[in-house]
Each structure stands twice: as structure tokens, then as C-alpha cells.
Amino acid sequence: MPTAGAVYSDVMPLDVAAVQETLRSDGLDGWLLYDFNGSNPIAARLAGLANGAHMTTRRWYYFIPSSGSPRALVHAIERHNLDALPGDKKTYAGREQLSTGLDELLRGARRVAMEYSPKAAIPYLSRVDAGTAEDVRARGVEIVSSGDLVQRFEAAWTPAQLAMHMRASDALYRIKDRAFERARQALRNRARLTEYALQQQMVQWFKDEGLVSDSAPDVALGANAGNPHYLPSPDHSAVIAPDQVLLLDLWGKVTEPGAVFADITWVGFTGSRVPDEAARAFDAIVRARDAAVALVEEAAMTGRELHGWEVDRVARSILEQSGYGKHILHRTGHSLGESVHGNGVHMDDYETHDDRRILPGTGFTVEPGLYFDTFGVRTEINVFRRDRDAVVSGPRQMALVTLGT
């Protein structure tokens, strides 16, 4: 986990001594960071090269051994890129020099971590290309996944990041409330309001709240809510009409450096009485969500090791036992970071089998959903795992919000 004062700048945000202690406890000879032209954004962030101030058009390597001084290998025309990092540095120019330099960099190492995921099971982590992996293995080195190292030293939040997340979360809940009220007023006044118009109003509220995002929020009515990644557009947007499910999915972060995302989903109904079919489906995802959170809380309280796949499995089992197995389209949750889909563990035994541990200092979503031809429901909250407990950073929706008169 990064130190409390860690920031992402032109200085490596890693505590090398802490990394080395973790490497020894995990039985690893080192952690090899590698990047070519931005192919490994995880390594670039850890090395302090992700701020756009450096040209990174050539391959670079940075090796943190389990003991001793780190060492770097960089191209001669970009020799200064890793100057801020501790340890020795060597340069190369031609391919023969690169090969010799890599020999020296890995001398004595037999088992190293890289941003590699067996069979690409976790695409967010799988950043090292097959050729580079072959080159490392040709030197008698076994490559293992750096997944839990990345969680500890890149995906874990500082106290300042947690505070920024809480501010973003509070703002998202206010925007959600305003959006539902705007829809309620339009229905009451029989005014024409489209998904896209409501979405664009929410975009303005994001600006008012000082939030940024990588996308406008999702506003999905009826059958459109049955598509988990639906987004309205000027050319494709339903009019918000009575007696329909209305799903809002919104994510954002504050504008300060190092800020991490918050991401929530709430569901309303544009009538006064929710149909039994939608109510039953929503009740199932609420029970699945709360069972997932309870599992995380129990593991944190007892100190039991817990993996992402276990959380997905307990939530999905409730949906399946409720008869909704055919209506599940995605995993239970994803990591949150400076990108809305972060580099930490996902709550996933559906799309992948995520066997990374849920470590203290990491934040993630819990968002079970069910999708049908005429509607969809999802409940999404954010969870932060602390040393001995877990906190949810906002209210949990327990029933659909009725918007009709």
C-alpha cells in the first residue's frame, strides 16, 4: 500500500523497501516493470512517466530485486526518463546492446513478477506482450502475475484519495436526486423530456459539482435499461413516458490530481406502482448486493483472505437461486481508481476468474444487475476495504424510486 503522502508525479510513488519486503514474503526474486510507447500504463504510472512530460517511444525496463538496489535499462535517446527512480541505470542503443543489457538486468533472477495475466484472464492487468514475455523466459526466468503487487502499490488509495472519493460520491447522489426530480416534474407536467435531454442536464450538474468523467452518464428507459452499456444520443433517445423503468448510471471524480472515481446506479419507475416483475427482480439484486457486502465485511473483520471471485460467486448464486440465471450479463463489480475501471481486483467469477485478493486500501463497486427484453435493473454501490472493516460510501437503494403521481 502506498505511503499516506504518496502522489503521482515525476517521482516514483513506490516505497522500494516495502516492495522488497512483499517480494520476499511472496517468494519472488523481483518485480520487472516494462513499457514500450505506452503499452503498459501501470508501469508508466508506477515509474512516474504517466503525466505526459516524457517521450517514451523506446523500450525501458526497471527491475526491483527482492534485495539490493533497483536497476534500470533505458534507450540512449531517452536516457533521462528514469532519472527520478532510485538505483543504477544503464543505456542501450542497438538491439545487441539491448539483449546484453537485459541479460545483466535479470542476472540471478529466477522468478519475477510482471504485468501478466495467465491466459489474459484479467485484461486490465495483462499489459506485457507475448514477445517480451518470451524474451524474459528465454533467460531462464519464470514470470508470475504482479496482480497483488499492483493492488498494494498502485491500486490502493491514500487517505487523501479516499476523501476525494467520498466527495465525488456525495456529489453523484445529489445529481441522481436532481435527475429523478427532473423526470418527476416532466411526468407531472406532461412535458416532453428525452433520455438525452436529461443526460445533458446531468452533464451540466457534473460541471456545477466540480466533477469530471470519461463519459456522460447513462439514462436508460424501458427496453434501453435492458442494455447494460446503453447511452442515449441525439439520434437515439427515448421520450421518458409513464409506467417504465428508468435507470441512471453515473460516475465521476473531482478535478484534483490523484482523484479516484465514484460510480453509482439507481433505478426508478415512472409510475405510482412498480409492477411485480420489476419489483421481484430488484429485490433479488438487492439481496445479492447485500450478501456480497456482508462477505467483504466479515472477511475484513476476521482477517480472512478473500478473493474477487468469491464475492461474485456469492452474489450470483442468489440471482441464480431466484431463477434469474439467464438474465445475468456481467460480473458483480470492478475496481475503482483514477480510471473508473481501476487496476485492482474485480468482483468476478463470471467473465473471468479473478483470484486476486481484496486488500486493505482498495475500493471497488458492487453492482449486480438483471436484464430483460423490456427493462433492466441494477443497483451499484462503492465499497472501500480498510484493515478491519469495509465501508459503503453512500446510501443503498432498497426499492425502486416511484416517479409517477
CSV table of C-alpha atoms in Angstrom, one decimal:
chain,number,residue,atom,x,y,z
A,1,MET,CA,0.0,0.0,0.0
A,2,PRO,CA,1.5,3.4,-0.8
A,3,THR,CA,2.5,5.7,2.0
A,4,ALA,CA,0.0,8.2,3.2
A,5,GLY,CA,1.8,11.0,1.4
A,6,ALA,CA,2.2,9.3,-1.9
A,7,VAL,CA,1.3,11.4,-5.0
A,8,TYR,CA,1.5,10.6,-8.7
A,9,SER,CA,4.0,12.9,-10.3
A,10,ASP,CA,7.5,12.7,-11.8
A,11,VAL,CA,8.7,10.9,-8.7
A,12,MET,CA,8.2,7.2,-8.4
A,13,PRO,CA,5.3,6.7,-5.9
A,14,LEU,CA,6.7,3.4,-4.7
A,15,ASP,CA,8.3,2.6,-1.3
A,16,VAL,CA,11.0,0.3,-2.6
A,17,ALA,CA,11.7,-1.2,0.8
A,18,ALA,CA,8.1,-2.1,1.2
A,19,VAL,CA,8.0,-3.6,-2.3
A,20,GLN,CA,11.1,-5.7,-1.5
A,21,GLU,CA,9.6,-6.9,1.8
A,22,THR,CA,6.5,-8.0,-0.1
A,23,LEU,CA,8.6,-9.7,-2.8
A,24,ARG,CA,10.5,-11.7,-0.2
A,25,SER,CA,7.3,-12.8,1.6
A,26,ASP,CA,5.8,-13.9,-1.8
A,27,GLY,CA,8.9,-15.9,-2.7
A,28,LEU,CA,9.8,-13.6,-5.7
A,29,ASP,CA,13.2,-12.6,-6.9
A,30,GLY,CA,11.9,-9.2,-8.2
A,31,TRP,CA,9.4,-7.1,-10.0
A,32,LEU,CA,10.2,-6.2,-13.6
A,33,LEU,CA,8.4,-3.1,-14.9
A,34,TYR,CA,8.4,-2.8,-18.6
A,35,ASP,CA,6.9,-0.4,-21.1
A,36,PHE,CA,7.0,0.4,-24.8
A,37,ASN,CA,5.4,3.5,-26.2
A,38,GLY,CA,2.6,3.5,-23.5
A,39,SER,CA,1.8,-0.2,-23.9
A,40,ASN,CA,1.9,-0.7,-20.1
A,41,PRO,CA,0.2,2.3,-18.3
A,42,ILE,CA,0.5,0.5,-15.0
A,43,ALA,CA,4.3,0.5,-15.2
A,44,ALA,CA,4.3,4.1,-16.6
A,45,ARG,CA,2.3,5.3,-13.6
A,46,LEU,CA,4.5,3.5,-11.1
A,47,ALA,CA,7.6,4.9,-12.7
A,48,GLY,CA,6.2,8.5,-12.7
A,49,LEU,CA,6.1,8.6,-16.5
A,50,ALA,CA,2.3,9.0,-17.0
A,51,ASN,CA,2.0,12.7,-16.8
A,52,GLY,CA,2.8,13.4,-20.5
A,53,ALA,CA,6.1,15.2,-19.7
A,54,HIS,CA,8.2,12.4,-21.2
A,55,MET,CA,8.6,10.9,-24.7
A,56,THR,CA,8.5,7.1,-24.2
A,57,THR,CA,9.0,5.8,-27.8
A,58,ARG,CA,11.6,3.2,-26.8
A,59,ARG,CA,11.5,0.2,-24.6
A,60,TRP,CA,12.5,0.7,-20.9
A,61,TYR,CA,12.9,-1.7,-18.0
A,62,TYR,CA,13.0,-1.2,-14.3
A,63,PHE,CA,13.9,-4.1,-12.1
A,64,ILE,CA,13.2,-4.1,-8.3
A,65,PRO,CA,15.0,-7.1,-6.8
A,66,SER,CA,13.9,-8.7,-3.6
A,67,SER,CA,17.1,-7.3,-2.0
A,68,GLY,CA,19.7,-4.9,-3.2
A,69,SER,CA,19.5,-1.8,-5.3
A,70,PRO,CA,17.0,-1.5,-8.2
A,71,ARG,CA,18.4,-1.2,-11.7
A,72,ALA,CA,17.1,0.3,-14.9
A,73,LEU,CA,17.7,-0.2,-18.7
A,74,VAL,CA,16.7,2.7,-21.0
A,75,HIS,CA,17.4,3.7,-24.6
A,76,ALA,CA,20.2,6.2,-25.1
A,77,ILE,CA,17.9,8.8,-26.8
A,78,GLU,CA,15.6,8.7,-23.7
A,79,ARG,CA,18.3,8.2,-21.1
A,80,HIS,CA,16.8,10.7,-18.7
A,81,ASN,CA,13.3,9.2,-18.4
A,82,LEU,CA,14.0,7.1,-15.3
A,83,ASP,CA,16.4,9.6,-13.6
A,84,ALA,CA,13.9,10.2,-10.7
A,85,LEU,CA,14.0,6.5,-9.8
A,86,PRO,CA,16.4,5.0,-7.3
A,87,GLY,CA,19.1,2.6,-8.3
A,88,ASP,CA,21.6,2.0,-11.1
A,89,LYS,CA,20.9,2.8,-14.7
A,90,LYS,CA,22.3,1.5,-18.0
A,91,THR,CA,21.6,2.6,-21.5
A,92,TYR,CA,21.4,0.8,-24.8
A,93,ALA,CA,21.0,1.8,-28.4
A,94,GLY,CA,21.3,-1.2,-30.8
A,95,ARG,CA,19.5,-4.5,-30.4
A,96,GLU,CA,22.7,-6.3,-29.3
A,97,GLN,CA,23.1,-3.8,-26.5
A,98,LEU,CA,19.5,-4.3,-25.5
A,99,SER,CA,20.0,-8.1,-25.3
A,100,THR,CA,23.2,-7.7,-23.3
A,101,GLY,CA,21.6,-5.2,-21.0
A,102,LEU,CA,18.6,-7.4,-20.4
A,103,ASP,CA,21.0,-10.3,-19.5
A,104,GLU,CA,22.6,-8.1,-16.9
A,105,LEU,CA,19.4,-6.7,-15.6
A,106,LEU,CA,18.0,-10.2,-14.9
A,107,ARG,CA,21.2,-11.9,-13.8
A,108,GLY,CA,20.5,-14.1,-10.8
A,109,ALA,CA,16.7,-13.8,-11.0
A,110,ARG,CA,14.6,-16.9,-11.4
A,111,ARG,CA,11.1,-15.9,-10.6
A,112,VAL,CA,9.8,-12.3,-11.3
A,113,ALA,CA,6.5,-10.6,-11.3
A,114,MET,CA,5.3,-8.7,-14.4
A,115,GLU,CA,2.0,-7.2,-15.6
A,116,TYR,CA,1.0,-10.5,-17.0
A,117,SER,CA,-2.2,-12.5,-16.5
A,118,PRO,CA,-2.3,-16.2,-17.3
A,119,LYS,CA,-4.4,-16.7,-20.4
A,120,ALA,CA,-5.2,-13.0,-20.3
A,121,ALA,CA,-7.8,-13.8,-17.7
A,122,ILE,CA,-7.6,-10.2,-16.3
A,123,PRO,CA,-7.3,-7.9,-19.3
A,124,TYR,CA,-6.8,-4.8,-17.2
A,125,LEU,CA,-3.6,-6.4,-15.8
A,126,SER,CA,-2.4,-8.2,-19.0
A,127,ARG,CA,0.0,-5.5,-20.4
A,128,VAL,CA,3.2,-7.3,-21.3
A,129,ASP,CA,3.2,-8.6,-24.9
A,130,ALA,CA,3.9,-12.2,-25.7
A,131,GLY,CA,7.2,-11.5,-27.4
A,132,THR,CA,8.6,-9.6,-24.4
A,133,ALA,CA,7.5,-12.5,-22.1
A,134,GLU,CA,9.3,-14.9,-24.4
A,135,ASP,CA,12.4,-12.8,-24.2
A,136,VAL,CA,12.4,-12.8,-20.4
A,137,ARG,CA,11.6,-16.6,-20.2
A,138,ALA,CA,14.5,-17.3,-22.7
A,139,ARG,CA,16.8,-16.2,-19.9
A,140,GLY,CA,15.6,-18.9,-17.6
A,141,VAL,CA,13.2,-16.6,-15.7
A,142,GLU,CA,9.7,-17.6,-14.6
A,143,ILE,CA,7.1,-14.9,-14.9
A,144,VAL,CA,4.2,-14.7,-12.4
A,145,SER,CA,1.4,-12.2,-12.2
A,146,SER,CA,2.1,-8.9,-10.5
A,147,GLY,CA,-1.7,-8.6,-9.7
A,148,ASP,CA,-1.5,-8.3,-5.9
A,149,LEU,CA,1.7,-6.1,-6.1
A,150,VAL,CA,-0.2,-3.7,-8.4
A,151,GLN,CA,-3.0,-3.7,-5.9
A,152,ARG,CA,-0.7,-2.9,-3.0
A,153,PHE,CA,1.4,-0.3,-4.6
A,154,GLU,CA,-0.7,1.2,-7.4
A,155,ALA,CA,-4.4,0.5,-6.9
A,156,ALA,CA,-4.6,1.1,-3.2
A,157,TRP,CA,-5.9,4.5,-2.2
A,158,THR,CA,-4.2,7.0,0.1
A,159,PRO,CA,-6.3,8.7,2.8
A,160,ALA,CA,-6.5,11.8,0.6
A,161,GLN,CA,-7.8,9.7,-2.3
A,162,LEU,CA,-10.5,8.2,0.0
A,163,ALA,CA,-11.6,11.7,1.0
A,164,MET,CA,-11.8,12.8,-2.7
A,165,HIS,CA,-13.8,9.7,-3.5
A,166,MET,CA,-16.3,10.5,-0.7
A,167,ARG,CA,-16.7,14.0,-2.0
A,168,ALA,CA,-17.4,12.6,-5.5
A,169,SER,CA,-19.8,10.1,-4.2
A,170,ASP,CA,-21.8,12.7,-2.3
A,171,ALA,CA,-22.0,14.8,-5.5
A,172,LEU,CA,-23.2,11.9,-7.5
A,173,TYR,CA,-26.0,11.2,-5.1
A,174,ARG,CA,-27.1,14.8,-5.3
A,175,ILE,CA,-27.1,14.6,-9.1
A,176,LYS,CA,-29.1,11.4,-9.0
A,177,ASP,CA,-31.7,13.0,-6.8
A,178,ARG,CA,-32.0,16.0,-9.1
A,179,ALA,CA,-32.3,13.8,-12.2
A,180,PHE,CA,-35.1,11.8,-10.7
A,181,GLU,CA,-36.9,15.0,-9.6
A,182,ARG,CA,-36.5,16.5,-13.1
A,183,ALA,CA,-38.1,13.3,-14.5
A,184,ARG,CA,-40.9,13.5,-11.9
A,185,GLN,CA,-41.7,17.1,-12.8
A,186,ALA,CA,-41.8,16.3,-16.6
A,187,LEU,CA,-44.2,13.5,-16.0
A,188,ARG,CA,-46.4,15.6,-13.7
A,189,ASN,CA,-46.5,18.5,-16.2
A,190,ARG,CA,-46.7,16.2,-19.2
A,191,ALA,CA,-43.7,17.9,-20.6
A,192,ARG,CA,-41.5,16.2,-23.3
A,193,LEU,CA,-38.2,15.1,-21.8
A,194,THR,CA,-35.9,12.6,-23.6
A,195,GLU,CA,-33.2,10.4,-22.2
A,196,TYR,CA,-30.6,12.5,-24.0
A,197,ALA,CA,-32.0,15.8,-22.7
A,198,LEU,CA,-31.9,14.5,-19.1
A,199,GLN,CA,-28.4,13.2,-19.6
A,200,GLN,CA,-27.2,16.6,-20.9
A,201,GLN,CA,-28.8,18.3,-17.9
A,202,MET,CA,-26.8,15.9,-15.7
A,203,VAL,CA,-23.6,16.8,-17.6
A,204,GLN,CA,-24.2,20.4,-16.6
A,205,TRP,CA,-24.7,19.3,-12.9
A,206,PHE,CA,-21.4,17.5,-13.1
A,207,LYS,CA,-19.8,20.8,-14.0
A,208,ASP,CA,-21.6,22.6,-11.2
A,209,GLU,CA,-20.4,20.0,-8.7
A,210,GLY,CA,-16.8,20.2,-10.0
A,211,LEU,CA,-16.8,16.6,-11.3
A,212,VAL,CA,-15.2,15.2,-14.4
A,213,SER,CA,-15.7,11.8,-16.1
A,214,ASP,CA,-14.7,9.9,-19.2
A,215,SER,CA,-18.3,9.7,-20.4
A,216,ALA,CA,-21.7,11.3,-20.0
A,217,PRO,CA,-23.9,9.4,-17.6
A,218,ASP,CA,-26.4,6.7,-18.7
A,219,VAL,CA,-30.1,7.5,-18.8
A,220,ALA,CA,-32.0,4.4,-19.9
A,221,LEU,CA,-35.8,3.9,-20.2
A,222,GLY,CA,-37.6,0.7,-20.5
A,223,ALA,CA,-36.0,-1.7,-23.0
A,224,ASN,CA,-32.9,0.5,-23.2
A,225,ALA,CA,-32.3,-0.3,-19.5
A,226,GLY,CA,-32.0,-3.9,-20.6
A,227,ASN,CA,-28.7,-3.0,-22.3
A,228,PRO,CA,-26.0,-2.5,-19.6
A,229,HIS,CA,-23.9,-0.2,-21.8
A,230,TYR,CA,-26.7,1.8,-23.4
A,231,LEU,CA,-26.0,5.5,-23.8
A,232,PRO,CA,-28.6,7.9,-25.3
A,233,SER,CA,-27.5,10.2,-28.2
A,234,PRO,CA,-29.2,13.0,-30.1
A,235,ASP,CA,-30.2,10.5,-32.8
A,236,HIS,CA,-31.3,7.6,-30.4
A,237,SER,CA,-33.1,8.7,-27.4
A,238,ALA,CA,-36.5,7.6,-25.9
A,239,VAL,CA,-39.0,10.1,-24.5
A,240,ILE,CA,-39.5,9.5,-20.8
A,241,ALA,CA,-43.0,8.1,-20.6
A,242,PRO,CA,-45.2,6.8,-17.8
A,243,ASP,CA,-45.0,3.3,-16.4
A,244,GLN,CA,-41.5,2.5,-17.4
A,245,VAL,CA,-38.3,1.5,-15.6
A,246,LEU,CA,-35.8,4.4,-15.6
A,247,LEU,CA,-32.1,3.5,-14.9
A,248,LEU,CA,-29.5,6.1,-14.0
A,249,ASP,CA,-25.8,5.2,-14.1
A,250,LEU,CA,-23.3,7.9,-13.3
A,251,TRP,CA,-19.6,8.0,-12.5
A,252,GLY,CA,-17.2,10.8,-11.9
A,253,LYS,CA,-14.3,12.2,-9.8
A,254,VAL,CA,-13.2,15.6,-8.5
A,255,THR,CA,-10.7,17.6,-10.6
A,256,GLU,CA,-7.7,17.4,-8.1
A,257,PRO,CA,-4.6,15.4,-9.0
A,258,GLY,CA,-4.8,11.7,-7.9
A,259,ALA,CA,-8.6,11.7,-7.6
A,260,VAL,CA,-10.3,8.4,-7.8
A,261,PHE,CA,-13.8,7.7,-9.2
A,262,ALA,CA,-17.1,7.1,-7.6
A,263,ASP,CA,-19.7,5.1,-9.6
A,264,ILE,CA,-23.4,4.5,-8.7
A,265,THR,CA,-26.5,3.2,-10.3
A,266,TRP,CA,-30.1,3.8,-9.2
A,267,VAL,CA,-33.4,2.8,-10.7
A,268,GLY,CA,-36.8,4.5,-10.8
A,269,PHE,CA,-40.2,3.7,-12.1
A,270,THR,CA,-42.2,6.4,-14.0
A,271,GLY,CA,-45.5,5.4,-12.3
A,272,SER,CA,-47.0,5.2,-8.9
A,273,ARG,CA,-46.9,1.4,-8.5
A,274,VAL,CA,-44.0,-0.8,-9.5
A,275,PRO,CA,-45.0,-3.9,-11.5
A,276,ASP,CA,-44.4,-7.2,-9.7
A,277,GLU,CA,-41.9,-8.4,-12.3
A,278,ALA,CA,-39.6,-5.4,-11.8
A,279,ALA,CA,-40.1,-5.4,-8.0
A,280,ARG,CA,-39.1,-9.1,-7.8
A,281,ALA,CA,-36.1,-8.6,-10.0
A,282,PHE,CA,-35.0,-5.6,-8.0
A,283,ASP,CA,-35.4,-7.4,-4.7
A,284,ALA,CA,-33.1,-10.2,-6.0
A,285,ILE,CA,-30.3,-7.8,-6.9
A,286,VAL,CA,-30.6,-6.0,-3.5
A,287,ARG,CA,-30.2,-9.3,-1.7
A,288,ALA,CA,-27.3,-10.2,-4.0
A,289,ARG,CA,-25.6,-6.9,-3.3
A,290,ASP,CA,-26.0,-7.0,0.4
A,291,ALA,CA,-24.8,-10.6,0.6
A,292,ALA,CA,-21.6,-9.5,-1.3
A,293,VAL,CA,-21.0,-6.6,1.0
A,294,ALA,CA,-21.6,-8.8,4.1
A,295,LEU,CA,-19.0,-11.2,2.8
A,296,VAL,CA,-16.4,-8.5,2.4
A,297,GLU,CA,-17.2,-7.1,5.9
A,298,GLU,CA,-16.9,-10.5,7.5
A,299,ALA,CA,-13.6,-11.2,5.8
A,300,ALA,CA,-12.2,-7.8,6.8
A,301,MET,CA,-13.3,-8.2,10.4
A,302,THR,CA,-11.8,-11.6,10.8
A,303,GLY,CA,-8.7,-11.1,8.7
A,304,ARG,CA,-9.7,-13.9,6.4
A,305,GLU,CA,-8.2,-13.8,2.9
A,306,LEU,CA,-10.9,-13.1,0.4
A,307,HIS,CA,-10.7,-13.1,-3.4
A,308,GLY,CA,-12.7,-11.2,-6.0
A,309,TRP,CA,-14.2,-14.4,-7.5
A,310,GLU,CA,-15.7,-15.3,-4.1
A,311,VAL,CA,-17.7,-12.1,-3.9
A,312,ASP,CA,-19.1,-12.5,-7.4
A,313,ARG,CA,-20.0,-16.1,-6.7
A,314,VAL,CA,-22.0,-15.3,-3.5
A,315,ALA,CA,-23.9,-12.6,-5.3
A,316,ARG,CA,-24.5,-14.5,-8.5
A,317,SER,CA,-25.7,-17.6,-6.5
A,318,ILE,CA,-28.6,-15.6,-5.1
A,319,LEU,CA,-29.6,-14.4,-8.5
A,320,GLU,CA,-29.5,-17.9,-9.9
A,321,GLN,CA,-31.4,-19.4,-7.0
A,322,SER,CA,-34.0,-16.7,-7.6
A,323,GLY,CA,-34.5,-18.0,-11.1
A,324,TYR,CA,-32.6,-15.2,-12.9
A,325,GLY,CA,-29.5,-17.1,-14.2
A,326,LYS,CA,-30.3,-16.4,-17.8
A,327,HIS,CA,-30.6,-12.6,-17.2
A,328,ILE,CA,-27.1,-12.1,-15.8
A,329,LEU,CA,-24.8,-10.3,-18.3
A,330,HIS,CA,-21.8,-9.2,-16.3
A,331,ARG,CA,-19.7,-9.6,-13.2
A,332,THR,CA,-20.7,-8.3,-9.8
A,333,GLY,CA,-18.2,-5.4,-9.6
A,334,HIS,CA,-15.0,-3.7,-10.7
A,335,SER,CA,-12.0,-1.9,-9.2
A,336,LEU,CA,-12.2,1.9,-8.8
A,337,GLY,CA,-9.1,4.1,-9.3
A,338,GLU,CA,-8.0,7.2,-11.2
A,339,SER,CA,-9.8,5.5,-14.1
A,340,VAL,CA,-13.3,4.3,-13.5
A,341,HIS,CA,-12.2,0.7,-14.1
A,342,GLY,CA,-9.2,0.6,-11.9
A,343,ASN,CA,-6.2,-1.8,-11.8
A,344,GLY,CA,-7.3,-3.6,-8.6
A,345,VAL,CA,-9.3,-6.8,-8.1
A,346,HIS,CA,-12.7,-7.1,-9.8
A,347,MET,CA,-15.6,-9.0,-8.2
A,348,ASP,CA,-15.6,-11.5,-11.0
A,349,ASP,CA,-16.1,-15.3,-11.4
A,350,TYR,CA,-18.3,-14.8,-14.4
A,351,GLU,CA,-16.4,-13.0,-17.2
A,352,THR,CA,-13.1,-14.1,-15.7
A,353,HIS,CA,-11.9,-15.9,-12.6
A,354,ASP,CA,-10.3,-13.1,-10.6
A,355,ASP,CA,-8.2,-14.8,-7.9
A,356,ARG,CA,-6.6,-11.5,-6.7
A,357,ARG,CA,-7.1,-10.8,-3.0
A,358,ILE,CA,-9.2,-8.0,-1.8
A,359,LEU,CA,-6.6,-6.0,0.1
A,360,PRO,CA,-6.9,-3.2,2.6
A,361,GLY,CA,-6.8,0.2,0.9
A,362,THR,CA,-8.7,-0.8,-2.2
A,363,GLY,CA,-12.0,0.4,-3.5
A,364,PHE,CA,-14.5,-1.3,-5.8
A,365,THR,CA,-18.1,-1.4,-7.0
A,366,VAL,CA,-20.7,-4.0,-6.1
A,367,GLU,CA,-23.3,-3.8,-8.9
A,368,PRO,CA,-25.4,-6.9,-9.6
A,369,GLY,CA,-27.9,-6.4,-12.5
A,370,LEU,CA,-30.6,-8.3,-14.3
A,371,TYR,CA,-31.5,-7.6,-17.9
A,372,PHE,CA,-34.8,-8.4,-19.8
A,373,ASP,CA,-36.3,-7.5,-23.2
A,374,THR,CA,-38.5,-4.8,-21.8
A,375,PHE,CA,-36.4,-3.4,-18.8
A,376,GLY,CA,-33.3,-3.9,-16.8
A,377,VAL,CA,-32.4,-3.3,-13.1
A,378,ARG,CA,-29.0,-2.7,-11.4
A,379,THR,CA,-28.0,-1.5,-8.0
A,380,GLU,CA,-24.5,-0.1,-7.8
A,381,ILE,CA,-22.6,1.0,-4.7
A,382,ASN,CA,-19.0,1.6,-3.8
A,383,VAL,CA,-17.1,-0.3,-1.1
A,384,PHE,CA,-13.7,0.6,0.5
A,385,ARG,CA,-11.8,-2.1,2.3
A,386,ARG,CA,-10.0,-1.0,5.4
A,387,ASP,CA,-7.7,-3.0,7.7
A,388,ARG,CA,-10.5,-4.5,9.9
A,389,ASP,CA,-13.7,-3.3,8.2
A,390,ALA,CA,-15.3,-2.2,5.0
A,391,VAL,CA,-17.3,0.9,4.3
A,392,VAL,CA,-20.0,1.7,1.7
A,393,SER,CA,-19.6,5.3,0.6
A,394,GLY,CA,-23.3,6.1,0.1
A,395,PRO,CA,-26.9,5.0,0.7
A,396,ARG,CA,-28.1,1.7,-0.6
A,397,GLN,CA,-31.2,1.7,-2.7
A,398,MET,CA,-33.7,-0.8,-1.3
A,399,ALA,CA,-36.7,-0.3,-3.7
A,400,LEU,CA,-37.4,1.3,-7.0
A,401,VAL,CA,-38.0,5.1,-6.7
A,402,THR,CA,-41.5,5.9,-7.9
A,403,LEU,CA,-41.8,8.9,-10.1
A,404,GLY,CA,-45.4,9.0,-11.1
A,405,THR,CA,-48.3,10.7,-9.4
